[in-house]
Amino acid sequence: MLQVPIEDVEIAPGHVFEWSVETARMRAAADPSQPRDATTYNQAKHFAVAHETRDDDDAVSAYVAGTFEISGPVDRAALEAALLYFVRRHEVLRCTFQQLSGDLSCDALAPEDIELKCVDAGPAGSADEVRDYLHRFFRRVDTLSWPLIIMGAVVRDESTTVFFACDHLVTDGLSTPIAVNDIATAYAAYARGEEPDLPEAGSYLDFSREQRRINESLDAEDRRLDHWKEFIARGDCFFPPFPLDLGVEPGRLYPTVNVTETLLQAGETDELAARCEAAGGRLFMGVLAAVGVSLRKEGGPDVYRGLMPVNERGRGPLAHTMGWFINTMPIEFPVSEDQGFADVMAGVRGAFAEMQRHADVPFVKAWHLLAPGDYTALRYWPYAVNFFSYLDFRKSPGAEHHVARNAQKHLWVSRSNGICFWFHRNEAGLHMNAIYVDTPQARETAAGLGGTLARTLTNMRTAGTF
């Protein structure tokens, strides 16, 4: 699986069909007497921001989407059955959300209450038309409107491209390969006249209830927040700033640049992974070390300080579950010029281990308890924040079929005040998807940092140096 902007994808033209999720059993949105379930802190914050910005010019649009290929003439009935199976299988996709008494609650519709409606959207006559259509279609997802997933297909005589998009409220980076595998596996089964046979999917609502139960009494004096407090004290801020100039004005959001580039080919990635393992680390630690060193080479500090997503699924049924199972934690380690490869890797390894020991504290909870008073009610991060994400899509469900299915993930954000990197490994190598503000300075900074990062990774791979 490759994470790439939809504008950079070549999808053959064909006839487009859309499937919308419907139900006749939506609870009355204004009826507070109905029992409803708690949501995660991520969901509550995300929904509150969308609600607050509904009627002003400060709204930010975003989607998390996926595409994959079915070879041969498609069985449309089997495909529709697979899409219906997928939505019924995952509890979070059947949830309706409502903000009551300042918090967000949800209600999961029963699987049998979910139906699909097919709409013939007509032909798309060129690859450019397909790209334009998909970008418009994906942007239909809306945090405040149900359903929170939309789906469709571009049908041709000899192949079909299946596509879907979700709001972040019900998905994360690891949900996209789960969705591709579920739909493709279910389609193959229905096309054979069989029922799908997939691993058990867990309950996102159970996960939400447990998160709330564990953290209900968490306050600013709780010792579980000591890791965050120490991080804040060392850097004198809750949100670690991106250390290079992006040419942005305080308090302003900008249109974004969205680009994916390949950093290392498959064999080169294997070589770097071997270097990292010899130093007692893992590939993602080496990539993080390279980012920290590259930022310092470009004029950044001698200590890398950033935020890093942490997957909370574990290895049980939640590993096959759609939802927002990502926490965000601070991480820091030295990258001074006098440190060698082994020294920086040891610092990353120790910092990651320390971060994991404290990863049970929800980011949004720490934000509200520890950030400065004028930051607690912020709709977005206050400025460009240093952010690093890494995924190995080879370890996701269905990874052995990603090449045959041409599985791809598409992330888009309309506006931003900073820069974010999503590094990901697949069978072809190591890649970086970056979304950043569209300013002349940001383009110059991103280009300079990208070149330095590429050289640093090459030095690490070939010589074990920076």
XYZ file of C-alpha atoms in Angstrom:
466
model
C 0.000 0.000 0.000
C 1.210 3.460 -0.927
C -0.003 6.677 0.717
C -0.282 9.132 -2.155
C -2.431 12.155 -3.120
C -5.361 11.149 -5.329
C -4.213 13.814 -7.814
C -1.070 11.724 -8.457
C -2.893 8.446 -9.124
C -3.491 7.082 -12.634
C -6.906 5.372 -12.692
C -8.319 4.257 -16.031
C -11.675 5.725 -17.127
C -14.895 3.776 -16.776
C -18.480 3.862 -15.582
C -18.929 5.189 -12.045
C -21.298 3.804 -9.434
C -21.751 5.158 -5.908
C -23.148 3.376 -2.869
C -24.602 5.374 0.008
C -25.293 3.957 3.470
C -28.910 4.228 4.594
C -31.062 3.187 7.532
C -34.688 3.543 8.566
C -33.892 3.377 12.271
C -31.952 6.557 13.084
C -32.765 7.693 16.607
C -34.201 11.164 16.940
C -31.208 13.461 17.280
C -32.958 15.657 19.798
C -34.088 12.888 22.163
C -31.701 12.959 25.171
C -33.674 10.237 26.980
C -32.297 7.487 24.772
C -29.270 5.697 26.269
C -26.104 6.510 24.312
C -22.476 5.468 24.562
C -19.332 7.443 25.307
C -16.852 8.285 22.572
C -13.067 8.564 22.730
C -11.362 11.841 23.608
C -10.066 12.094 20.021
C -13.600 11.871 18.659
C -15.008 14.383 21.139
C -12.348 16.973 20.258
C -12.683 16.384 16.504
C -16.475 16.698 16.563
C -16.418 19.777 18.792
C -14.056 21.589 16.408
C -16.259 20.710 13.424
C -19.341 21.925 15.280
C -17.719 25.197 16.358
C -16.511 26.012 12.840
C -19.666 24.944 11.000
C -20.867 28.480 10.293
C -17.632 30.440 10.003
C -14.692 30.657 7.644
C -12.318 28.739 9.912
C -13.392 25.210 8.949
C -10.806 22.684 7.744
C -11.898 19.901 5.413
C -10.144 16.541 5.338
C -10.596 12.940 4.298
C -8.927 9.555 4.638
C -9.613 7.492 1.517
C -8.584 4.271 -0.171
C -8.609 2.698 -3.622
C -7.886 -0.796 -4.916
C -8.353 -2.877 -8.055
C -10.458 -5.919 -8.869
C -9.224 -7.728 -11.963
C -11.570 -9.210 -14.547
C -15.249 -8.408 -15.199
C -16.871 -7.343 -11.924
C -19.863 -9.030 -10.297
C -21.705 -5.889 -9.191
C -24.097 -7.786 -6.941
C -21.148 -9.412 -5.161
C -19.412 -6.042 -4.826
C -22.504 -4.421 -3.319
C -22.840 -7.363 -0.922
C -19.179 -6.940 0.075
C -19.596 -3.209 0.754
C -22.709 -3.888 2.840
C -20.909 -6.649 4.751
C -18.023 -4.258 5.472
C -20.220 -1.502 6.963
C -22.259 -3.985 8.971
C -19.054 -5.663 10.248
C -17.559 -2.528 11.823
C -19.442 -0.984 14.716
C -17.946 2.496 14.391
C -19.199 2.818 10.799
C -22.742 2.236 12.074
C -22.531 4.866 14.821
C -24.473 8.095 14.898
C -23.053 10.972 16.951
C -24.603 13.718 19.027
C -23.101 16.442 21.213
C -24.974 16.745 24.500
C -23.994 18.622 27.690
C -20.656 19.610 26.229
C -19.552 16.049 25.437
C -19.987 13.715 22.475
C -22.050 10.554 22.627
C -22.897 7.927 20.042
C -25.336 5.166 19.256
C -24.486 2.075 17.215
C -27.196 0.968 14.819
C -27.750 -2.774 14.536
C -26.083 -4.446 11.527
C -29.459 -5.476 10.131
C -30.579 -1.823 10.154
C -27.942 -0.888 7.569
C -28.726 -0.921 3.849
C -27.021 0.427 0.732
C -28.414 2.507 -2.111
C -26.673 2.391 -5.498
C -26.481 5.515 -7.663
C -25.378 5.400 -11.314
C -23.048 8.411 -11.572
C -22.366 7.902 -15.276
C -19.148 7.605 -17.277
C -15.786 9.215 -16.547
C -14.084 9.480 -19.902
C -10.436 10.028 -18.951
C -7.957 9.513 -16.125
C -8.121 13.257 -15.386
C -11.909 13.078 -15.114
C -11.612 10.126 -12.710
C -9.120 11.981 -10.503
C -11.227 15.129 -10.431
C -14.372 13.144 -9.688
C -12.755 11.171 -6.855
C -11.344 14.261 -5.163
C -14.779 15.902 -5.267
C -16.458 12.703 -4.116
C -14.074 12.140 -1.208
C -14.689 15.692 0.003
C -18.350 14.850 0.584
C -17.494 13.221 3.910
C -18.512 15.538 6.719
C -17.923 15.140 10.437
C -21.389 16.511 11.213
C -23.323 14.441 8.657
C -24.187 10.754 8.672
C -22.988 8.435 7.193
C -19.295 8.968 7.824
C -18.219 6.636 5.018
C -18.935 6.885 1.303
C -18.086 4.230 -1.312
C -18.118 3.556 -5.031
C -16.450 1.939 -8.031
C -15.157 2.770 -11.507
C -16.264 -0.206 -13.593
C -14.577 -1.331 -16.812
C -14.900 -4.477 -18.917
C -11.689 -6.046 -17.629
C -11.168 -4.407 -14.232
C -12.774 -2.249 -11.534
C -11.381 0.369 -9.165
C -13.135 0.329 -5.792
C -12.942 3.522 -3.728
C -14.094 4.765 -0.328
C -13.543 7.717 1.991
C -14.118 8.220 5.713
C -14.137 11.128 8.098
C -11.343 10.974 10.677
C -14.055 10.551 13.339
C -14.287 6.842 12.421
C -10.893 6.007 10.956
C -7.103 6.285 11.235
C -4.050 5.417 9.154
C -4.248 1.689 9.847
C -7.969 1.481 9.091
C -7.427 1.923 5.337
C -5.636 -1.408 4.756
C -8.215 -3.079 7.017
C -11.001 -1.687 4.820
C -9.293 -2.766 1.591
C -8.746 -6.288 2.887
C -12.283 -6.656 4.234
C -13.999 -5.458 1.067
C -11.731 -7.354 -1.330
C -11.913 -10.591 0.676
C -15.689 -10.361 1.045
C -16.084 -9.636 -2.669
C -14.044 -12.687 -3.662
C -16.147 -14.862 -1.341
C -19.510 -13.556 -2.590
C -18.362 -13.874 -6.213
C -17.736 -17.589 -5.497
C -21.148 -17.942 -3.869
C -19.647 -18.244 -0.376
C -19.795 -16.257 2.855
C -16.741 -14.178 3.880
C -14.363 -15.713 6.406
C -12.453 -12.938 8.157
C -10.919 -12.683 11.637
C -13.116 -11.318 14.411
C -13.449 -7.522 14.526
C -13.470 -5.928 17.977
C -15.798 -3.314 19.430
C -14.775 0.321 19.126
C -17.421 1.239 21.693
C -15.883 -1.166 24.209
C -12.542 0.528 23.551
C -14.166 3.953 24.083
C -15.844 2.915 27.339
C -12.587 1.531 28.708
C -10.642 4.671 27.764
C -13.193 6.848 29.542
C -13.302 4.575 32.604
C -9.538 4.552 33.059
C -9.135 8.313 32.603
C -12.330 9.656 34.174
C -10.595 10.806 37.354
C -7.362 11.995 35.690
C -6.496 15.521 36.823
C -3.516 17.837 36.519
C -1.925 16.463 39.716
C -1.965 12.844 38.586
C 1.478 11.202 38.492
C 0.596 9.650 35.135
C 1.139 13.097 33.645
C 4.709 13.411 34.917
C 6.164 12.382 31.535
C 4.223 15.148 29.812
C 5.138 17.682 32.517
C 8.840 16.905 32.219
C 8.668 17.202 28.432
C 6.910 20.562 28.737
C 9.412 21.853 31.294
C 12.420 20.957 29.150
C 11.002 22.661 26.063
C 8.919 25.369 27.744
C 5.871 24.456 25.609
C 3.183 21.779 25.281
C 3.280 21.692 21.468
C 6.871 21.184 20.200
C 7.331 23.669 17.331
C 8.588 22.671 13.909
C 12.064 24.227 14.056
C 12.425 25.521 10.472
C 10.881 28.583 8.842
C 7.691 27.970 6.841
C 6.863 31.615 6.170
C 3.525 31.548 8.004
C 1.766 34.305 9.921
C 0.534 33.546 13.459
C -3.127 32.588 13.650
C -3.519 32.027 9.913
C -4.341 28.844 7.981
C -3.091 28.265 4.432
C -3.964 26.012 1.493
C -1.785 22.900 1.425
C 0.764 21.135 -0.730
C 0.377 17.339 -0.743
C 3.239 15.271 -2.130
C 4.587 11.727 -1.871
C 8.132 10.740 -2.757
C 10.086 7.508 -2.602
C 13.111 7.774 -0.317
C 14.577 4.270 -0.666
C 13.914 1.317 -2.956
C 13.102 -2.085 -1.445
C 16.681 -3.388 -1.350
C 17.988 -0.094 -0.012
C 15.335 -0.128 2.696
C 16.421 -3.635 3.687
C 20.013 -2.396 3.955
C 19.007 0.495 6.198
C 16.882 -1.820 8.331
C 19.915 -4.097 8.787
C 22.036 -1.110 9.888
C 19.370 -0.127 12.408
C 19.097 -3.665 13.784
C 22.873 -3.905 14.135
C 22.690 -0.743 16.246
C 20.030 -2.323 18.469
C 17.094 -0.494 16.914
C 14.418 -0.833 14.259
C 13.885 0.800 10.892
C 11.382 3.392 12.119
C 13.903 4.444 14.776
C 16.481 4.964 12.060
C 14.044 7.045 10.012
C 13.205 9.147 13.070
C 16.918 9.583 13.792
C 17.454 10.686 10.183
C 14.669 13.261 10.482
C 16.127 14.661 13.699
C 19.647 14.870 12.264
C 18.387 16.388 8.997
C 16.458 19.083 10.860
C 19.619 19.944 12.795
C 21.644 20.081 9.555
C 19.068 22.484 8.125
C 19.414 24.833 11.091
C 17.310 23.121 13.748
C 18.266 22.369 17.357
C 20.617 19.769 18.818
C 17.662 18.004 20.476
C 14.772 16.597 18.478
C 11.441 17.279 20.133
C 8.217 16.173 18.457
C 4.857 14.437 18.638
C 4.440 10.864 17.454
C 1.267 8.778 16.910
C 1.015 5.506 18.842
C -1.215 2.627 17.718
C -3.513 1.388 20.506
C -5.032 -1.651 18.746
C -2.801 -4.377 20.169
C -2.735 -7.877 18.681
C -6.281 -9.100 19.461
C -9.541 -8.490 17.574
C -8.921 -4.728 17.527
C -6.095 -5.393 15.052
C -8.854 -5.996 12.471
C -11.131 -3.146 13.558
C -11.988 0.166 11.902
C -11.756 3.190 14.191
C -9.535 5.948 15.581
C -7.146 3.925 17.745
C -4.280 6.413 17.722
C -2.831 8.269 20.681
C -0.243 11.032 20.268
C 2.778 11.255 22.546
C 5.847 13.477 22.932
C 9.311 12.156 22.148
C 12.754 13.777 22.370
C 16.384 12.716 21.908
C 19.750 14.411 21.238
C 21.058 14.810 17.666
C 24.135 16.956 18.243
C 26.888 17.034 15.625
C 29.363 15.171 17.818
C 27.088 12.124 18.078
C 27.572 9.158 15.788
C 24.991 6.811 14.313
C 25.073 4.388 17.260
C 24.748 7.241 19.785
C 21.690 8.784 18.129
C 20.074 5.375 17.640
C 20.570 4.625 21.333
C 18.913 7.935 22.180
C 15.936 7.189 19.924
C 15.588 3.684 21.355
C 15.586 4.965 24.917
C 13.204 7.818 24.125
C 10.755 5.477 22.422
C 10.812 3.047 25.331
C 10.165 5.905 27.756
C 7.316 7.172 25.566
C 5.690 3.731 25.488
C 5.741 3.536 29.295
C 3.440 6.571 29.411
C 1.350 6.005 26.292
C -1.840 5.273 28.251
C -2.519 8.997 28.816
C -4.802 10.308 26.031
C -3.305 13.242 24.141
C -6.502 15.307 24.233
C -6.763 14.808 27.992
C -3.160 15.959 28.510
C -3.825 18.912 26.186
C -6.795 20.088 28.229
C -5.082 19.580 31.579
C -1.559 20.832 30.887
C -1.519 23.238 27.959
C -1.532 26.960 28.750
C -4.974 28.369 29.460
C -5.383 30.075 26.100
C -4.452 26.810 24.327
C -7.008 24.510 25.924
C -9.895 25.786 23.793
C -7.915 25.946 20.540
C -9.579 24.462 17.491
C -6.250 23.447 15.937
C -2.616 23.285 16.909
C -1.493 26.861 17.668
C 1.433 26.888 15.219
C 3.534 24.558 13.075
C 4.134 21.527 15.280
C 6.901 18.961 14.842
C 5.125 15.721 13.913
C 6.465 12.309 12.826
C 4.440 9.274 11.775
C 5.639 5.875 10.535
C 3.656 2.870 9.279
C 4.802 -0.446 7.889
C 1.954 -1.423 5.573
C 3.601 -4.849 5.020
C 2.350 -5.802 8.487
C -1.282 -4.780 7.952
C -4.142 -7.224 7.240
C -4.095 -8.340 3.605
C -0.608 -6.968 2.955
C 0.309 -10.018 0.866
C -2.305 -8.882 -1.688
C -1.463 -5.159 -1.798
C 0.517 -5.354 -5.046
C -2.084 -7.460 -6.869
C -4.839 -5.148 -5.651
C -2.846 -1.953 -6.288
C -3.956 -0.856 -2.809
C -3.488 2.847 -2.100
C -4.334 5.273 0.673
C -5.170 8.930 0.059
C -4.945 11.573 2.770
C -5.995 15.179 2.200
C -6.341 18.313 4.347
C -7.671 21.556 2.882
C -5.757 24.010 5.088
C -2.960 23.979 7.618
C -0.589 26.183 9.589
C 2.382 23.800 9.485
C 3.869 20.616 8.062
C 3.310 16.917 8.731
C 5.250 13.857 7.554
C 3.851 10.345 7.169
C 6.641 7.871 6.485
C 5.552 4.441 5.320
C 7.162 1.228 4.177
C 5.708 -1.178 1.628
C 7.002 -3.951 -0.588
C 8.579 -1.364 -2.933
C 10.562 0.538 -0.303
C 10.373 3.557 1.998
C 8.184 6.554 1.132
C 7.236 9.920 2.607
C 3.895 11.688 2.239
C 4.126 15.332 3.311
C 1.344 17.897 3.669
C 2.428 21.461 4.356
C 1.394 25.078 3.944
C 1.556 26.417 0.408
C 3.916 29.352 0.907
C 7.132 30.116 -1.020
C 9.201 29.697 2.130
C 7.557 26.367 3.029
C 8.228 25.007 -0.469
C 11.883 26.057 -0.164
C 12.162 24.608 3.349
C 10.502 21.324 2.375
C 12.759 20.939 -0.666
C 15.893 21.626 1.352
C 14.896 19.284 4.160
C 13.888 16.572 1.680
C 17.273 16.686 -0.032
C 19.151 16.589 3.263
C 16.989 13.715 4.498
C 17.651 11.698 1.332
C 21.415 12.185 1.696
C 21.308 11.353 5.399
C 19.401 8.111 4.768
C 21.925 7.161 2.063
C 24.842 7.799 4.425
C 23.168 5.722 7.124
C 22.453 2.883 4.706
C 25.841 2.720 3.038
C 28.253 3.683 5.795
C 26.393 3.770 9.094
C 27.102 7.499 9.419
C 25.157 10.735 9.040
